[in-house]
Amino acid sequence: RKEVEQDPGPFNVPEGATVAFNCTYSNSASQSFFWYRQDCRKEPKLLMSVYSSGNEDGRFTAQLNRASQYISLLIRDSKLSDSATYLCVVNLGYGGSQGNLIFGKGTKLSVKP
Amino acid sequence: DVKVTQSSRYLVKRTGEKVFLECVQDMDHENMFWYRQDPGLGLRLIYFSYDVKMKEKGDIPEGYSVSREKKERFSLILESASTNQTSMYLCASRGQTNQPQHFGDGTRLSIL
């Protein structure tokens, strides 16, 4: 089983739609979680951290379900500028590395006019 | 804001050359990382460093080495470049455990 799994998409949605991405992780000891956004031919950029109680940042809502080992990202009122690849990222939080991040391969979102 | 700077955005080298990719961060972060990213394969960790002069192998260290002589600088070295090392290379840094990583702009390296 892969450590972090995401549906690769692409998700093709109209402007204004609500879209949700899910991500599952295999290591129950994982300690912190993030969503990154990556535009074509650019570097990944932190979108938001994911907290146990769930958190919201404008049109974006992130949730964590530790029991089922999945993370979700909800985007409301999609904009053309939301088109990108969204990476789910898990931090194991232990080891000589002091916690490596494990990246999913990303889910591609395309918002159409 | 964290600033991670990679020395080149685009680089073209020849097979067999020794290639140096430089990365500098300005946030006094202990942890620094080198990844490569290829279509369909996602981000793969090459090497990381959690302190000056300390380094650990990631998932795909073969054909690469690294150097961390100063806290702010982490260098990736391709000892003898090969065409299968053509890729996007991304440097990242991080402070405390459980904090997110911050990436540089990336270097698109082509080996001819």
Coordinates of C-alpha atoms in Angstrom, one line a residue:
Chain A
R1 CA 0.0 0.0 0.0
K2 CA 1.3 3.4 -0.9
E3 CA 2.1 5.7 2.0
V4 CA 0.0 8.6 0.7
E5 CA -2.6 8.1 -1.9
Q6 CA -4.6 10.6 -3.9
D7 CA -7.0 10.4 -6.9
P8 CA -4.9 11.8 -9.7
G9 CA -7.9 13.3 -11.4
P10 CA -8.2 15.4 -13.4
F11 CA -11.2 17.0 -11.8
N12 CA -12.8 19.2 -14.4
V13 CA -15.3 21.6 -12.8
P14 CA -17.1 24.8 -13.8
E15 CA -16.5 28.1 -12.2
G16 CA -18.4 28.4 -8.9
A17 CA -18.6 24.7 -8.3
T18 CA -17.6 23.0 -5.0
V19 CA -15.0 20.3 -5.3
A20 CA -13.6 18.0 -2.7
F21 CA -10.3 16.0 -2.7
N22 CA -9.5 13.1 -0.5
C23 CA -6.2 11.6 0.5
T24 CA -5.4 8.5 2.5
Y25 CA -2.3 7.7 4.4
S26 CA -1.0 4.4 5.7
N27 CA 1.1 5.3 8.7
S28 CA -1.1 5.7 11.8
A29 CA 1.8 7.4 13.6
S30 CA 1.7 10.4 11.2
Q31 CA 1.7 13.6 13.2
S32 CA 1.1 16.5 10.9
F33 CA -0.6 17.1 7.7
F34 CA -0.6 19.7 4.9
W35 CA -2.1 20.6 1.6
Y36 CA 0.2 22.1 -1.0
R37 CA -0.7 23.6 -4.4
Q38 CA 1.5 23.3 -7.4
D39 CA 1.1 25.2 -10.6
C40 CA 2.4 23.8 -13.9
R41 CA 6.2 23.9 -14.0
K42 CA 6.4 25.7 -10.6
E43 CA 7.4 24.7 -7.1
P44 CA 4.9 23.4 -4.6
K45 CA 3.5 26.1 -2.3
L46 CA 1.9 25.5 1.1
L47 CA -1.8 26.0 0.9
M48 CA -2.8 25.1 4.4
S49 CA -1.9 23.0 7.4
V50 CA -4.6 20.5 8.5
Y51 CA -5.6 20.4 12.1
S52 CA -7.4 17.7 14.0
S53 CA -10.4 19.9 14.6
G54 CA -10.6 20.9 10.9
N55 CA -9.7 24.4 9.7
E56 CA -10.9 26.9 7.2
D57 CA -9.2 29.6 5.2
G58 CA -11.6 31.5 3.1
R59 CA -13.0 29.2 0.4
F60 CA -10.8 26.3 1.5
T61 CA -11.7 23.8 4.3
A62 CA -9.4 21.1 5.4
Q63 CA -10.3 18.1 7.6
L64 CA -8.5 15.3 9.2
N65 CA -10.0 11.9 10.2
R66 CA -7.3 10.1 12.2
A67 CA -9.5 7.0 12.8
S68 CA -9.9 6.4 9.0
Q69 CA -6.6 7.9 8.1
Y70 CA -7.7 10.4 5.6
I71 CA -7.5 14.1 4.9
S72 CA -9.8 16.1 2.8
L73 CA -9.7 19.5 1.1
L74 CA -12.9 21.3 0.1
I75 CA -12.9 24.2 -2.3
R76 CA -16.0 26.3 -2.5
D77 CA -17.0 28.7 -5.3
S78 CA -14.1 27.5 -7.5
K79 CA -12.2 30.2 -9.5
L80 CA -10.3 29.8 -12.7
S81 CA -7.1 30.6 -10.7
D82 CA -7.7 27.5 -8.5
S83 CA -6.6 25.3 -11.5
A84 CA -3.5 23.5 -10.2
T85 CA -2.3 20.2 -8.8
Y86 CA -3.1 19.8 -5.1
L87 CA -0.6 17.7 -3.1
C88 CA -1.5 15.9 0.1
V89 CA 1.5 15.8 2.5
V90 CA 2.0 13.8 5.7
N91 CA 4.7 14.2 8.3
L92 CA 5.7 11.1 10.2
G93 CA 7.3 13.2 12.9
Y94 CA 10.0 10.7 14.0
G95 CA 13.3 9.3 13.0
G96 CA 16.8 10.6 12.4
S97 CA 15.4 13.0 9.9
Q98 CA 13.3 14.5 12.6
G99 CA 10.3 13.8 10.5
N100 CA 10.2 13.6 6.8
L101 CA 7.3 14.7 4.7
I102 CA 5.7 12.1 2.5
F103 CA 4.1 13.6 -0.6
G104 CA 1.1 12.3 -2.5
K105 CA 1.4 12.4 -6.3
G106 CA -1.3 15.1 -6.4
T107 CA -4.8 15.7 -7.8
K108 CA -5.1 17.8 -10.8
L109 CA -7.9 20.4 -10.8
S110 CA -9.1 22.2 -13.9
V111 CA -11.7 25.0 -13.4
K112 CA -13.5 25.9 -16.6
P113 CA -15.4 29.2 -17.4
Chain B
D1 CA 8.4 34.9 4.7
V2 CA 10.8 32.1 4.2
K3 CA 13.0 32.5 1.2
V4 CA 14.6 29.5 -0.5
T5 CA 16.8 30.4 -3.4
Q6 CA 18.1 27.9 -6.0
S7 CA 21.0 29.0 -8.1
S8 CA 19.6 28.3 -11.5
R9 CA 16.1 28.0 -13.0
Y10 CA 17.3 26.2 -16.1
L11 CA 20.5 24.3 -16.7
V12 CA 21.8 22.3 -19.6
K13 CA 24.8 20.0 -19.1
R14 CA 26.5 17.2 -21.0
T15 CA 26.7 13.5 -20.0
G16 CA 29.6 12.8 -17.8
E17 CA 29.9 16.4 -16.4
K18 CA 30.0 17.1 -12.7
V19 CA 27.0 19.3 -11.9
F20 CA 26.5 21.4 -8.9
L21 CA 23.0 22.7 -7.8
E22 CA 23.0 25.2 -5.0
C23 CA 20.3 26.1 -2.5
V24 CA 20.3 28.9 0.1
Q25 CA 17.7 29.6 2.8
D26 CA 17.4 32.7 4.9
M27 CA 15.4 31.4 7.9
D28 CA 18.1 29.7 9.9
H29 CA 16.3 26.3 9.3
E30 CA 18.0 23.2 10.5
N31 CA 16.5 20.9 7.9
M32 CA 17.1 21.1 4.2
F33 CA 16.0 18.7 1.4
W34 CA 16.7 17.9 -2.2
Y35 CA 14.0 16.3 -4.4
R36 CA 13.5 15.5 -8.0
Q37 CA 10.1 15.6 -9.7
D38 CA 9.2 13.7 -12.8
P39 CA 5.9 13.3 -14.5
G40 CA 3.8 10.5 -13.0
L41 CA 6.3 9.9 -10.3
G42 CA 5.7 12.8 -8.0
L43 CA 8.3 14.2 -5.6
R44 CA 11.1 11.8 -4.7
L45 CA 13.6 12.6 -1.9
I46 CA 17.2 12.4 -2.9
Y47 CA 19.1 13.6 0.2
F48 CA 18.3 15.6 3.3
S49 CA 20.3 17.3 6.0
Y50 CA 19.2 18.1 9.6
D51 CA 22.4 20.0 10.6
V52 CA 25.6 21.3 9.3
K53 CA 27.8 18.6 7.9
M54 CA 25.0 16.0 8.5
K55 CA 23.3 14.2 5.7
E56 CA 21.1 11.3 5.1
K57 CA 20.1 9.4 2.1
G58 CA 16.6 9.7 0.8
D59 CA 14.8 7.3 -1.5
I60 CA 16.9 7.8 -4.6
P61 CA 20.5 8.8 -3.6
E62 CA 22.3 6.8 -6.3
G63 CA 24.3 9.1 -8.6
Y64 CA 24.1 12.1 -6.3
S65 CA 26.0 13.5 -3.3
V66 CA 25.4 16.5 -1.1
S67 CA 27.3 19.0 0.9
R68 CA 26.2 21.2 3.8
E69 CA 29.2 23.2 5.1
K70 CA 27.1 26.1 6.3
K71 CA 23.6 26.1 7.8
E72 CA 22.0 28.2 5.1
R73 CA 23.4 26.3 2.1
F74 CA 22.8 22.8 0.8
S75 CA 24.4 21.7 -2.4
L76 CA 23.4 18.8 -4.6
I77 CA 26.1 17.2 -6.7
L78 CA 25.7 15.0 -9.7
E79 CA 29.1 13.2 -9.8
S80 CA 28.9 12.2 -13.5
A81 CA 25.7 13.4 -15.1
S82 CA 23.6 10.9 -17.1
T83 CA 20.6 11.5 -19.3
N84 CA 18.2 9.8 -16.8
Q85 CA 19.0 12.6 -14.4
T86 CA 17.2 15.1 -16.6
S87 CA 14.5 16.4 -14.3
M88 CA 13.1 19.2 -12.2
Y89 CA 15.1 19.5 -9.0
L90 CA 13.5 21.1 -5.9
C91 CA 15.2 22.3 -2.7
A92 CA 13.3 22.7 0.5
S93 CA 13.9 23.8 4.0
R94 CA 12.0 23.4 7.3
G95 CA 12.4 24.5 10.8
Q96 CA 11.0 22.5 13.6
T97 CA 9.6 19.0 13.2
N98 CA 5.9 19.0 12.3
Q99 CA 6.3 22.3 10.4
P100 CA 5.8 22.5 6.7
Q101 CA 8.6 22.6 4.1
H102 CA 9.2 25.7 2.0
F103 CA 10.5 25.1 -1.6
G104 CA 12.7 27.0 -3.9
D105 CA 11.7 27.8 -7.4
G106 CA 13.2 24.6 -8.8
T107 CA 15.9 24.0 -11.3
R108 CA 15.0 22.4 -14.7
L109 CA 18.1 20.3 -15.5
S110 CA 18.6 18.8 -18.9
I111 CA 21.5 16.4 -19.5
L112 CA 22.3 16.0 -23.2

